[in-house]
Amino acid sequence: MKRKLTMIQAITEATDQKLADDSRIMLLGEDIGVNGGVFRATEDLIHKYGPDRVVDTPLAEAGIIGAAIGLAMNGKIPVVEIQFLAFIYPGFEQIVSHAARMRYRTRGQYHVPMVIRTPYGAGIRGPELHSESVETFFAHVPGLKVVAPSTPYDAKGLLIAAMEDPDPVIFLEPTKLYRAFKQEVPEEMYRVPIGKAKVVQEGSDVSIFAWGAMLRVAEDAAKQIERENGLSCEIIDLRTLYPLDRDTIIASVKKTGRAVVVHEAHKTAGLGAEIISIINDEALIYMKAPVKRITGFDVPVPQFSIEDDYLPTTERVKDGIMETATF
Amino acid sequence: MSSLYQVLSPTGELVGDLKGQLDEATMIKMYENMVLVRQFDRKSINLQRQGRMGTYAPFEGQEASQVGSAMALTPGDWLFPTYRDHAAAIVHGQTMARVFLYWMGHMEGSISPKHLHIMPPCVPIATQMVHAVGTAWASKLQSEKHVSIAYFGDGASSEGDFHEALNFAGVFQTPTIFFCQNNGFAISVPFSQQSASKTIAQRSAAYDIPGIRIDGNDIFAVWLTMKEAMQRALEGKGPTLIEAVTFRYGAHTTADDPKKYRDQESLSEEWRQERDPLQRVRVYLENQGLWNETKEADLIARVNEQIDAALVEAESYPKSKPEDMFKHVYAEPSWMATEQESELVKPSKQEGIPA
Ligand SMILES: Cc1ncc(C[n+]2csc(CCOP(=O)(O)OP(=O)(O)O)c2C)c(N)n1
């Protein structure tokens, strides 16, 4: 009875099960109905639940997200799909000025239980503006939760948790991993708690923090380093980018005394800086070396002829690990 | 409802007035340009299939709209294309080699010849429309006799930026031409589900600017409408919204499969048979004794040669270097980016970092 699913299949299954489970759930987005979404995350759901619950909207992100806020305030649980992360910008105003602040502004009288799902990240040879990794924009805004799964199992469990969360959740799906591999995913509904990181691999010499597609790069680098230099790496998948799982981060660096953060977002003011701050605040005296960041650069994600050079590579991560290890 | 301005019927008969403006040489040029861009489009799809190009957005079926509108422009005019408007860009003077380069994943593919104002293909929907208001506004303030044209699709008319652009252009009476190619679909969503408006042209009424709905497969109608809009703009009478009703035969992009949401084959076949923009001009020219099989064969050979030459040029363009990504982000790079660049070029292998 071991079923293996891709991340996209896990996302479809989570959505399907919640649609069946809770009549308040409705999906909104461009091309999500008849077409099943450009990545097929909502494939066939319109046939199962009808066009009132799986809604092909006009091409208007402010309209979609703004209307979803109203729907959420009045008894529905909208799950919005934005086609690519960079196309969220027309709806950014609605997210930061309204979805994030409604509970605060109404002193808890209204809240906005909604999920905004969107593919993000590079490595797919997409055209301009199809490969952004700007999670910081959202992690920076009080009132939003930000989630980024790296496996099919987590994608299903986190998405169900997101759909049951009373606050707006930005759900970032690493495009590169949609169909990259399959994993065993339970058939029943289960939850992966928002706000909890996962220790993917225990280790004693260096902690590596990553999320989304970068987790695979971190794992690769750790495996090679272990073989080549005998270093034991602890790998942590943050899974939730806001709120961060401080306890897991601190427990790990107290053990290893060394840390590397890997993210594909631009370096400056990326989440790596926040993780380093947390380590400084809570565990500075345990550290044997400065924390190293291996990130994308402070440049627009380049077009695909040099896209791979933008992304952290296994080599770069290995260099980073060795730098902290030999400090 | 929604009558279409038409000059040349699908069967190649003149049903409207040429207004003494369209001469034979221009008509022949129109046809030649449409053949060129159609061959270019087909070549691009093949290159994508061979893995020599990335995802590509085809426009076959929309040649009259793009070619006719761009041919009406003069070199100083500003052109704001989307990811589907390479035909308009090429006709306005963008080199085919650059268009190939762009789809091969090089930012250098966005560079246009210096004397022309051709903007890079706009990927976010409708956002370029407000820029076309701005450049036109500046032209007006600087007393330059130039218009700005923004291309966009029917889906784009749902975005806020569409409405803001029309409103600004109306308020400031900017010489902007809003050129919508209504190809009936925004990826999978048909216009009937995009909007409750019957037409896009009628939206102009809300902003009190002229709006006209035309047969977008009739290049004569497109060109004459453009000329009129340009004249109005240059006389200081403000913007125009043009809705060119057309169709794209192929998929939204080479990464999309339209079979899921429309009866692809038969709809395309129907438009091809009944409304093809090239066919009607060819029939008209033949009836006028201006075109024949020999000319056709010559033309095809000529354009294929040009396209092949452009491809050779694009494919022999120097490979991008990783450090190229740091260029042109700022006038002067920050120390942060400079440090990152040196890290990229020479991965640091030294033991220990300075205190
Ligand atoms: C702001 C934004 N949202 C979504 C997308 C994804 N997208 C790309 S093309 C497209 C459909 C556009 O339809 P239309 O404006 O009719 O132009 P067409 O492609 O038919 O020429 C969509 C939804 C985008 N590029 N930008």
XYZ file of C-alpha atoms and ligand atoms in Angstrom:
708
model
C 0.000 0.000 0.000
C 3.004 2.285 -0.455
C 1.879 5.079 -2.711
C 4.390 7.510 -4.084
C 3.415 10.956 -5.276
C 5.156 13.932 -6.820
C 4.850 17.263 -5.051
C 2.269 18.473 -7.547
C 0.183 15.338 -6.987
C 0.455 15.797 -3.236
C -0.764 19.376 -3.577
C -3.699 18.302 -5.731
C -4.604 15.600 -3.249
C -4.472 17.946 -0.262
C -6.671 20.420 -2.103
C -9.114 17.764 -3.233
C -9.450 16.331 0.267
C -10.012 19.725 1.864
C -12.597 20.650 -0.774
C -14.434 17.456 0.142
C -13.902 17.964 3.856
C -14.912 21.601 4.259
C -17.589 23.235 2.135
C -16.185 26.674 2.917
C -13.057 26.004 0.879
C -13.034 27.482 -2.602
C -10.277 27.874 -5.155
C -9.653 31.011 -7.158
C -7.125 31.715 -9.854
C -6.257 32.210 -13.487
C -6.639 29.061 -15.589
C -7.172 26.810 -12.560
C -10.522 25.442 -13.703
C -10.873 23.921 -17.144
C -7.131 24.025 -17.695
C -6.336 22.651 -14.241
C -3.725 25.345 -13.601
C -0.596 25.906 -15.645
C 1.183 23.266 -13.539
C -1.948 21.113 -13.260
C -2.183 21.503 -9.482
C -5.975 21.760 -9.705
C -6.427 19.195 -12.457
C -10.014 17.929 -12.746
C -11.151 19.599 -9.539
C -13.596 21.801 -11.435
C -15.330 18.660 -12.704
C -15.626 17.333 -9.201
C -16.642 20.472 -7.344
C -18.071 22.741 -10.015
C -17.252 26.255 -11.172
C -18.520 27.924 -7.987
C -15.866 26.250 -5.904
C -13.090 26.040 -8.458
C -13.230 29.441 -10.062
C -11.522 30.519 -13.259
C -11.158 34.210 -12.498
C -10.445 37.143 -14.768
C -6.754 37.976 -15.157
C -6.451 40.355 -12.216
C -4.361 39.555 -9.173
C -5.557 42.519 -7.115
C -9.087 41.454 -7.936
C -8.477 37.823 -7.030
C -6.670 38.472 -3.775
C -8.874 41.389 -2.774
C -12.049 39.419 -3.442
C -10.584 36.481 -1.558
C -10.058 38.717 1.455
C -13.739 39.641 1.381
C -14.756 36.024 0.899
C -12.606 35.038 3.855
C -14.098 37.751 6.051
C -17.552 36.516 5.219
C -17.394 32.805 5.840
C -15.361 31.265 3.033
C -11.858 29.879 2.995
C -10.355 30.947 -0.312
C -7.317 29.169 -1.689
C -5.780 31.363 -4.329
C -3.349 30.239 -6.990
C -1.041 32.866 -8.436
C 0.555 31.568 -11.613
C 4.129 32.558 -10.756
C 5.479 34.386 -7.744
C 6.421 37.508 -9.733
C 2.817 37.884 -10.871
C 1.711 38.374 -7.306
C 2.895 41.979 -7.421
C -0.332 43.473 -8.777
C -2.003 41.892 -5.724
C 0.770 42.842 -3.309
C -1.145 45.834 -2.007
C -4.046 43.602 -1.056
C -1.740 41.157 0.710
C 0.292 43.593 2.759
C -2.216 46.353 3.412
C -5.253 44.182 3.939
C -4.882 40.417 4.265
C -2.015 40.864 6.719
C -3.643 43.606 8.754
C -7.349 42.825 8.918
C -7.195 41.058 12.258
C -5.075 43.852 13.684
C -7.167 46.704 12.319
C -10.434 45.237 13.507
C -8.947 44.234 16.833
C -9.741 40.615 16.158
C -13.304 41.174 14.954
C -12.469 40.007 11.444
C -9.768 37.741 10.255
C -8.654 36.428 6.907
C -8.281 32.658 6.722
C -6.903 32.262 3.233
C -4.038 30.575 1.440
C -2.112 32.008 -1.472
C -0.298 29.248 -3.322
C 2.326 30.110 -5.854
C 5.219 28.404 -7.634
C 8.559 30.090 -6.998
C 12.253 29.715 -7.620
C 14.714 29.196 -10.424
C 16.244 26.257 -12.231
C 13.375 25.595 -14.614
C 14.615 27.562 -17.646
C 11.620 29.836 -17.388
C 11.351 33.169 -19.176
C 11.980 36.485 -17.425
C 10.101 36.877 -14.112
C 9.225 33.187 -13.828
C 11.978 32.277 -11.372
C 11.880 34.715 -8.499
C 12.534 33.857 -4.889
C 11.349 36.863 -2.912
C 10.046 35.159 0.225
C 11.501 37.972 2.314
C 8.816 40.363 1.064
C 6.234 38.282 2.844
C 8.244 37.151 5.852
C 8.817 40.849 6.522
C 5.126 41.664 6.855
C 3.515 41.085 10.258
C 0.269 39.197 9.934
C 1.330 36.711 7.282
C 2.605 33.187 7.649
C 5.042 31.955 5.037
C 5.516 28.299 4.209
C 7.860 26.600 1.719
C 7.790 22.794 1.549
C 10.588 20.783 -0.014
C 8.999 17.338 -0.255
C 5.685 15.871 -1.446
C 4.953 14.623 2.081
C 5.438 18.036 3.639
C 3.626 19.783 0.805
C 0.459 17.822 1.508
C 0.646 18.103 5.277
C 1.582 21.767 5.284
C -1.072 22.681 2.729
C -3.784 21.033 4.784
C -2.478 22.857 7.852
C -2.435 26.118 5.878
C -6.055 25.640 4.803
C -6.993 25.131 8.449
C -4.984 28.085 9.697
C -6.956 31.119 10.868
C -4.421 33.525 9.351
C -3.383 34.253 5.772
C -0.668 31.876 4.607
C 1.660 32.474 1.671
C 2.401 28.985 0.391
C 5.517 28.920 -1.769
C 5.915 25.891 -3.990
C 9.402 25.243 -5.384
C 8.687 24.886 -9.087
C 11.828 22.859 -9.646
C 10.588 20.178 -7.249
C 7.026 19.866 -8.578
C 7.897 16.763 -10.550
C 11.498 16.186 -9.524
C 10.885 13.073 -7.461
C 8.212 10.936 -5.828
C 7.821 10.148 -2.193
C 5.549 8.046 -0.085
C 2.536 10.113 0.877
C -0.219 8.763 3.127
C -3.625 8.639 1.582
C -5.436 10.066 4.560
C -5.473 13.710 5.593
C -2.633 14.608 7.902
C -1.089 17.843 9.039
C 2.476 19.053 9.192
C 2.445 21.872 11.714
C 3.221 25.380 10.487
C 6.144 26.871 12.418
C 8.063 23.642 12.869
C 11.332 22.935 11.126
C 12.468 19.425 10.370
C 15.792 17.846 11.140
C 16.348 16.009 7.890
C 19.645 14.523 8.904
C 21.378 14.563 12.277
C 25.023 15.564 12.428
C 27.601 16.925 14.797
C 30.015 19.228 12.951
C 28.036 21.790 10.958
C 24.360 22.777 10.816
C 22.975 23.524 7.365
C 19.729 25.493 7.113
C 17.769 25.453 3.864
C 14.259 25.306 2.406
C 12.493 24.680 -0.871
C 14.630 23.548 -3.785
C 17.829 24.408 -1.923
C 17.310 21.517 0.411
C 18.360 19.107 -2.307
C 21.535 21.109 -2.910
C 22.277 21.122 0.824
C 21.784 17.359 1.025
C 24.038 16.799 -1.940
C 26.792 18.964 -0.524
C 26.531 17.295 2.896
C 26.778 13.847 1.380
C 29.887 14.735 -0.614
C 31.552 16.526 2.317
C 30.940 13.559 4.525
C 32.546 11.269 1.992
C 35.436 13.547 1.131
C 36.253 15.130 4.482
C 34.479 13.002 7.027
C 32.482 15.980 8.318
C 29.109 15.213 9.802
C 26.440 17.724 8.749
C 23.109 18.311 10.398
C 20.551 19.369 7.803
C 17.519 21.381 8.800
C 14.599 22.056 6.482
C 12.991 25.209 7.860
C 9.679 24.480 6.088
C 8.074 27.570 7.626
C 9.773 30.908 6.959
C 7.485 32.888 9.218
C 7.317 32.191 12.092
C 10.800 30.676 12.185
C 11.387 27.649 14.382
C 13.905 29.266 16.698
C 14.174 26.334 19.057
C 15.230 23.883 16.377
C 17.739 26.353 14.933
C 19.303 27.052 18.331
C 19.347 23.443 19.496
C 21.217 22.506 16.358
C 23.897 25.182 16.503
C 24.453 24.570 20.210
C 25.332 21.042 19.226
C 27.493 21.778 16.181
C 28.852 25.280 16.844
C 28.943 25.954 13.124
C 26.281 26.896 10.618
C 25.690 27.478 6.923
C 22.481 28.962 5.509
C 21.605 28.144 1.913
C 18.967 30.116 0.047
C 18.404 31.007 -3.561
C 16.945 34.410 -2.745
C 19.195 37.451 -3.101
C 21.739 37.700 -0.324
C 21.099 41.166 1.057
C 18.251 41.253 3.564
C 17.447 37.645 2.708
C 16.231 35.303 5.402
C 19.779 34.088 5.962
C 20.477 37.386 7.696
C 17.562 36.795 10.049
C 18.715 33.304 10.907
C 22.182 34.614 11.691
C 20.623 37.252 13.942
C 18.707 34.627 15.838
C 21.913 32.656 16.308
C 23.711 35.798 17.493
C 20.959 36.574 19.958
C 20.644 33.121 21.414
C 23.768 31.109 20.805
C 26.723 33.347 20.007
C 28.899 31.863 22.709
C 28.416 28.377 21.325
C 29.680 29.333 17.902
C 33.123 28.293 16.732
C 32.956 30.167 13.437
C 30.955 32.920 11.782
C 27.805 31.663 10.081
C 28.217 31.413 6.341
C 25.530 32.314 3.807
C 25.412 30.672 0.397
C 22.759 32.484 -1.589
C 21.633 33.867 -4.886
C 23.267 37.177 -5.747
C 22.050 40.751 -5.495
C 21.013 40.760 -9.138
C 17.711 40.103 -10.878
C 17.430 36.356 -11.481
C 19.140 36.158 -14.876
C 17.600 34.662 -17.959
C 18.204 31.005 -18.409
C 21.472 31.092 -20.335
C 23.195 31.821 -16.989
C 20.441 30.965 -14.548
C 22.386 28.049 -13.061
C 25.233 30.380 -12.206
C 22.866 32.447 -10.121
C 21.741 29.510 -8.005
C 23.821 28.145 -5.134
C 25.620 25.069 -6.424
C 26.759 22.014 -4.527
C 30.313 23.285 -5.002
C 29.543 26.646 -3.466
C 27.781 25.035 -0.536
C 30.690 22.654 0.004
C 33.114 25.582 -0.018
C 30.945 27.325 2.546
C 30.872 24.285 4.772
C 34.659 23.924 4.560
C 35.129 27.595 5.325
C 33.188 27.382 8.555
C 34.719 24.023 9.418
C 38.282 25.225 9.000
C 37.846 28.688 10.489
C -23.536 44.844 -31.169
C -19.862 44.925 -31.748
C -19.686 45.679 -35.448
C -16.247 45.266 -36.928
C -14.582 47.820 -39.111
C -13.395 46.006 -42.211
C -11.818 47.151 -45.438
C -10.690 43.918 -47.071
C -13.041 40.978 -46.798
C -11.789 37.488 -45.986
C -12.306 36.551 -49.630
C -10.035 39.361 -50.749
C -12.638 41.893 -51.864
C -12.428 45.534 -51.055
C -15.451 46.330 -48.898
C -14.221 49.613 -47.479
C -12.659 52.847 -48.591
C -8.873 53.023 -48.940
C -9.235 56.750 -48.305
C -6.643 57.456 -50.935
C -3.960 56.412 -48.472
C -3.046 52.856 -49.257
C -0.924 52.509 -52.345
C 0.107 49.345 -54.103
C 3.666 49.396 -52.868
C 2.458 49.543 -49.275
C 0.055 46.680 -49.848
C 2.791 44.518 -51.288
C 5.058 45.418 -48.398
C 2.291 44.456 -45.994
C 1.984 41.057 -47.551
C 5.729 40.531 -47.627
C 6.062 41.482 -43.995
C 3.284 39.123 -42.971
C 4.923 36.256 -44.832
C 8.250 37.071 -43.212
C 6.928 37.041 -39.671
C 4.848 33.937 -40.247
C 7.941 32.078 -41.421
C 9.835 33.498 -38.453
C 7.174 32.268 -36.047
C 7.162 28.759 -37.506
C 10.934 28.635 -37.442
C 10.919 29.655 -33.772
C 8.551 26.867 -32.838
C 10.809 24.381 -34.619
C 13.865 25.721 -32.856
C 12.102 25.341 -29.525
C 11.223 21.755 -30.373
C 14.839 21.067 -31.278
C 15.944 22.436 -27.918
C 17.756 25.374 -29.513
C 15.421 27.879 -27.905
C 13.485 28.120 -24.651
C 9.725 28.424 -24.196
C 8.329 30.588 -26.996
C 5.055 32.482 -27.441
C 3.724 32.062 -30.987
C 1.527 34.578 -32.786
C 0.519 32.886 -36.039
C -2.943 34.200 -36.935
C -2.257 37.646 -35.505
C 0.034 38.868 -38.295
C -2.312 41.520 -39.691
C -2.750 43.146 -36.295
C 0.921 43.271 -35.478
C 2.312 44.040 -38.896
C -0.387 46.530 -39.861
C -0.125 48.514 -36.655
C 3.663 48.583 -36.627
C 3.843 49.583 -40.292
C 1.790 52.659 -39.518
C 4.377 53.908 -37.033
C 7.305 56.171 -37.770
C 10.804 55.439 -36.439
C 10.640 57.844 -33.469
C 7.479 56.301 -32.066
C 7.633 54.259 -28.887
C 6.649 50.602 -29.019
C 5.751 48.578 -25.950
C 5.366 44.912 -26.917
C 4.346 41.921 -24.835
C 5.932 38.484 -25.040
C 3.786 37.783 -28.131
C 4.472 40.881 -30.178
C 7.785 40.064 -31.840
C 6.195 40.597 -35.249
C 5.365 44.191 -34.367
C 8.848 44.683 -32.961
C 10.500 43.200 -36.066
C 8.439 45.358 -38.401
C 9.324 48.430 -36.352
C 13.007 47.600 -36.775
C 14.023 45.102 -34.129
C 16.413 42.601 -35.669
C 15.280 39.007 -35.897
C 18.612 37.931 -34.448
C 17.815 39.823 -31.245
C 14.395 38.239 -31.020
C 15.970 34.803 -31.351
C 18.538 35.700 -28.703
C 15.835 36.784 -26.292
C 14.062 33.439 -26.555
C 17.387 31.661 -26.253
C 17.576 33.058 -22.752
C 19.830 36.074 -23.255
C 18.898 39.467 -21.842
C 20.856 40.960 -24.766
C 17.935 39.931 -26.930
C 16.092 42.963 -25.552
C 18.514 45.477 -27.011
C 16.945 47.369 -29.882
C 18.659 49.426 -32.553
C 19.783 52.710 -30.979
C 17.593 55.076 -32.939
C 14.400 53.139 -32.195
C 12.321 53.124 -29.042
C 11.469 49.444 -28.856
C 11.022 48.253 -25.307
C 11.803 44.729 -24.094
C 8.889 42.285 -24.300
C 6.730 42.887 -21.263
C 6.092 39.707 -19.288
C 3.793 40.891 -16.471
C 0.356 41.485 -17.911
C -0.777 45.071 -18.628
C 2.029 46.778 -16.737
C 3.593 48.287 -19.853
C 0.407 50.189 -20.654
C 1.069 52.851 -18.059
C 4.608 53.305 -19.349
C 3.246 54.040 -22.787
C 1.201 56.784 -21.179
C 4.345 58.189 -19.595
C 6.501 58.212 -22.707
C 3.669 59.717 -24.716
C 3.109 62.324 -22.054
C 6.793 63.280 -22.204
C 6.640 63.450 -26.006
C 3.751 65.833 -25.680
C 5.441 67.969 -23.031
C 8.597 68.107 -25.119
C 6.635 68.897 -28.305
C 7.991 65.804 -30.070
C 5.740 64.517 -32.790
C 5.702 60.910 -31.657
C 3.135 58.478 -30.408
C 3.531 55.572 -28.010
C 1.811 52.290 -28.713
C 1.130 49.651 -26.077
C 0.276 46.153 -27.219
C -1.777 43.919 -24.957
C -4.257 41.080 -25.017
C -7.894 40.680 -24.069
C -6.913 39.182 -20.733
C -4.866 42.252 -19.937
C -7.999 44.375 -20.030
C -8.971 42.891 -16.654
C -5.914 44.181 -14.830
C -6.010 47.404 -12.874
C -3.134 48.814 -14.904
C -5.284 48.744 -18.041
C -7.847 50.990 -16.407
C -5.276 53.269 -14.826
C -3.513 53.667 -18.157
C -6.692 54.582 -20.011
C -7.708 56.971 -17.307
C -4.355 58.766 -17.174
C -4.162 58.975 -20.924
C -7.625 60.500 -21.005
C -6.913 63.016 -18.264
C -3.589 64.136 -19.694
C -4.591 63.659 -23.334
C -1.410 61.772 -24.090
C -0.614 60.610 -27.619
C -0.943 56.954 -26.676
C -2.412 54.185 -28.793
C -3.716 51.243 -26.831
C -3.634 48.334 -29.223
C -5.475 45.262 -28.003
C -5.187 42.018 -29.913
C -8.303 40.267 -28.796
C -7.428 36.696 -29.681
C -10.322 35.374 -27.661
C -8.335 33.713 -24.912
C -6.074 34.534 -21.977
C -4.349 31.172 -21.817
C -7.490 29.091 -21.182
C -10.076 31.669 -20.201
C -12.330 32.811 -23.044
C -13.234 36.485 -23.203
C -16.839 35.714 -22.289
C -15.513 34.621 -18.913
C -12.914 37.342 -18.677
C -15.413 40.142 -18.660
C -19.114 40.885 -18.842
C -18.385 43.669 -21.343
C -19.385 42.675 -24.847
C -16.316 44.326 -26.274
C -13.068 45.845 -25.143
C -13.543 48.886 -27.355
C -16.600 49.934 -25.382
C -14.432 50.420 -22.282
C -13.122 53.584 -23.899
C -16.451 55.256 -23.221
C -15.832 55.162 -19.493
C -12.702 57.239 -19.973
C -14.154 59.359 -22.736
C -11.568 58.441 -25.319
C -12.252 57.091 -28.813
C -12.549 53.322 -29.019
C -12.861 51.295 -32.182
C -13.349 47.612 -32.842
C -11.817 46.336 -36.022
C -11.229 43.154 -37.925
C -7.766 42.368 -36.655
C -7.179 39.963 -39.527
C -7.689 42.744 -42.046
C -4.390 44.534 -42.368
C -5.913 47.368 -44.395
C -8.383 48.105 -41.625
C -5.666 47.902 -39.009
C -3.378 50.247 -40.885
C -6.027 52.829 -41.712
C -7.324 52.836 -38.148
C -3.815 53.296 -36.837
C -3.146 56.188 -39.208
C -6.249 57.942 -37.972
C -5.393 57.340 -34.327
C -1.893 58.631 -34.925
C -3.141 61.742 -36.616
C -5.467 62.434 -33.719
C -2.659 61.856 -31.225
C -0.262 64.130 -33.065
C -2.864 66.868 -33.335
C -3.067 66.887 -29.556
C -6.420 65.110 -29.441
C -5.259 62.372 -27.116
C -5.332 58.595 -26.926
C -7.243 55.903 -28.813
C -8.206 52.390 -27.810
C -8.156 49.937 -30.699
C -9.579 46.459 -30.304
C -8.351 44.221 -33.110
C -10.372 41.016 -33.162
C -8.165 38.127 -34.136
C -7.069 34.608 -33.177
C -3.871 32.702 -32.558
C -3.829 29.347 -34.258
C -1.365 27.709 -31.930
C -0.847 27.243 -28.231
C -0.467 30.070 -25.707
C 3.204 29.151 -25.509
C 5.215 26.114 -26.499
C 4.792 24.970 -22.873
C 0.997 24.963 -23.075
C -1.489 22.436 -24.430
C -4.687 24.107 -25.611
C -6.543 20.869 -26.228
C -7.754 21.033 -22.650
C -9.657 24.259 -22.967
C -10.595 24.803 -26.568
C -11.374 22.846 -29.630
C -7.932 23.667 -30.885
C -7.767 21.987 -34.249
C -11.183 22.837 -35.560
C -11.256 26.427 -34.271
C -7.840 27.115 -35.742
C -8.817 25.418 -38.964
C -11.955 27.510 -39.187
C -10.057 30.772 -38.716
C -7.365 29.635 -41.110
C -9.897 28.817 -43.814
C -12.247 31.697 -43.309
C -10.310 34.616 -41.935
C -6.615 34.182 -42.527
C -4.900 37.565 -42.665
C -2.328 36.586 -45.292
C -4.646 34.760 -47.591
C -7.011 37.651 -48.236
C -4.237 40.062 -49.140
C -2.682 37.541 -51.455
C -5.981 36.992 -53.259
C -6.504 40.739 -53.525
C -3.020 41.324 -54.897
C -3.410 38.478 -57.372
C -6.701 39.887 -58.563
C -4.997 43.214 -59.094
C -2.318 41.488 -61.117
C 0.273 42.406 -58.507
C 1.154 38.937 -57.300
C 1.698 35.462 -58.690
C 3.241 32.081 -57.955
C 6.720 33.112 -59.022
C 6.701 36.150 -56.763
C 5.443 34.023 -53.954
C 8.216 31.461 -54.376
C 10.823 34.215 -54.600
C 9.496 35.832 -51.465
C 9.521 32.624 -49.450
C 13.082 31.919 -50.513
C 14.128 35.466 -49.661
C 12.566 35.547 -46.186
C 13.863 32.109 -45.309
C 17.327 33.281 -46.206
C 16.937 36.322 -43.953
C 15.663 34.185 -41.109
C 18.506 31.702 -41.481
C 21.029 34.509 -41.474
C 19.478 35.915 -38.306
C 19.642 32.505 -36.703
C 23.310 32.107 -37.553
C 23.922 35.520 -36.038
C 22.023 34.664 -32.860
C 23.623 31.270 -32.443
C 27.106 32.645 -32.926
C 26.525 35.366 -30.363
C 29.096 34.994 -27.580
C 27.906 32.727 -24.799
C 26.814 34.643 -21.707
C 29.337 34.604 -18.915
C 28.238 34.141 -15.313
C 29.554 37.583 -14.370
C 27.269 39.166 -16.975
C 24.452 38.958 -14.451
C 26.133 41.700 -12.410
C 26.144 44.122 -15.316
C 23.589 46.903 -15.604
C 21.939 46.344 -12.242
C 23.016 49.813 -11.144
C 24.952 52.606 -12.802
C 27.676 51.891 -10.242
C 27.657 48.470 -8.591
C 27.430 48.366 -4.809
C 30.253 46.891 -2.755
C 27.853 44.119 -1.865
C 27.342 43.036 -5.435
C 31.016 43.519 -6.279
C 32.058 41.178 -3.497
C 29.503 38.632 -4.582
C 30.768 38.843 -8.124
C 34.315 38.026 -7.113
C 33.001 35.133 -5.073
C 31.178 33.841 -8.139
C 34.093 34.173 -10.478
C 36.649 32.644 -8.117
C 34.976 30.440 -5.529
C 36.894 31.086 -2.330
C 38.928 28.103 -1.292
C 41.105 29.838 1.269
C 41.150 28.514 4.775
C 39.779 30.983 7.253
C 38.319 34.390 6.626
C 39.784 37.701 7.797
C 38.688 38.807 11.273
C 0.437 39.900 -13.820
C 0.472 38.599 -14.544
N -0.388 37.623 -14.190
C -0.346 36.432 -14.805
C 0.560 36.184 -15.786
C 0.620 34.812 -16.446
N 0.138 34.918 -17.830
C 0.982 35.071 -18.857
S 0.205 35.309 -20.288
C -1.325 35.180 -19.565
C -2.555 35.348 -20.406
C -2.590 36.674 -21.093
O -3.704 36.772 -21.922
P -3.964 38.018 -22.860
O -3.731 39.287 -22.115
O -5.273 37.844 -23.489
O -2.800 37.937 -23.950
P -2.444 36.740 -24.965
O -1.484 35.840 -24.252
O -3.705 36.070 -25.343
O -1.776 37.394 -26.116
C -1.191 34.942 -18.207
C -2.299 34.745 -17.287
C 1.435 37.233 -16.132
N 2.353 37.099 -17.095
N 1.367 38.422 -15.494
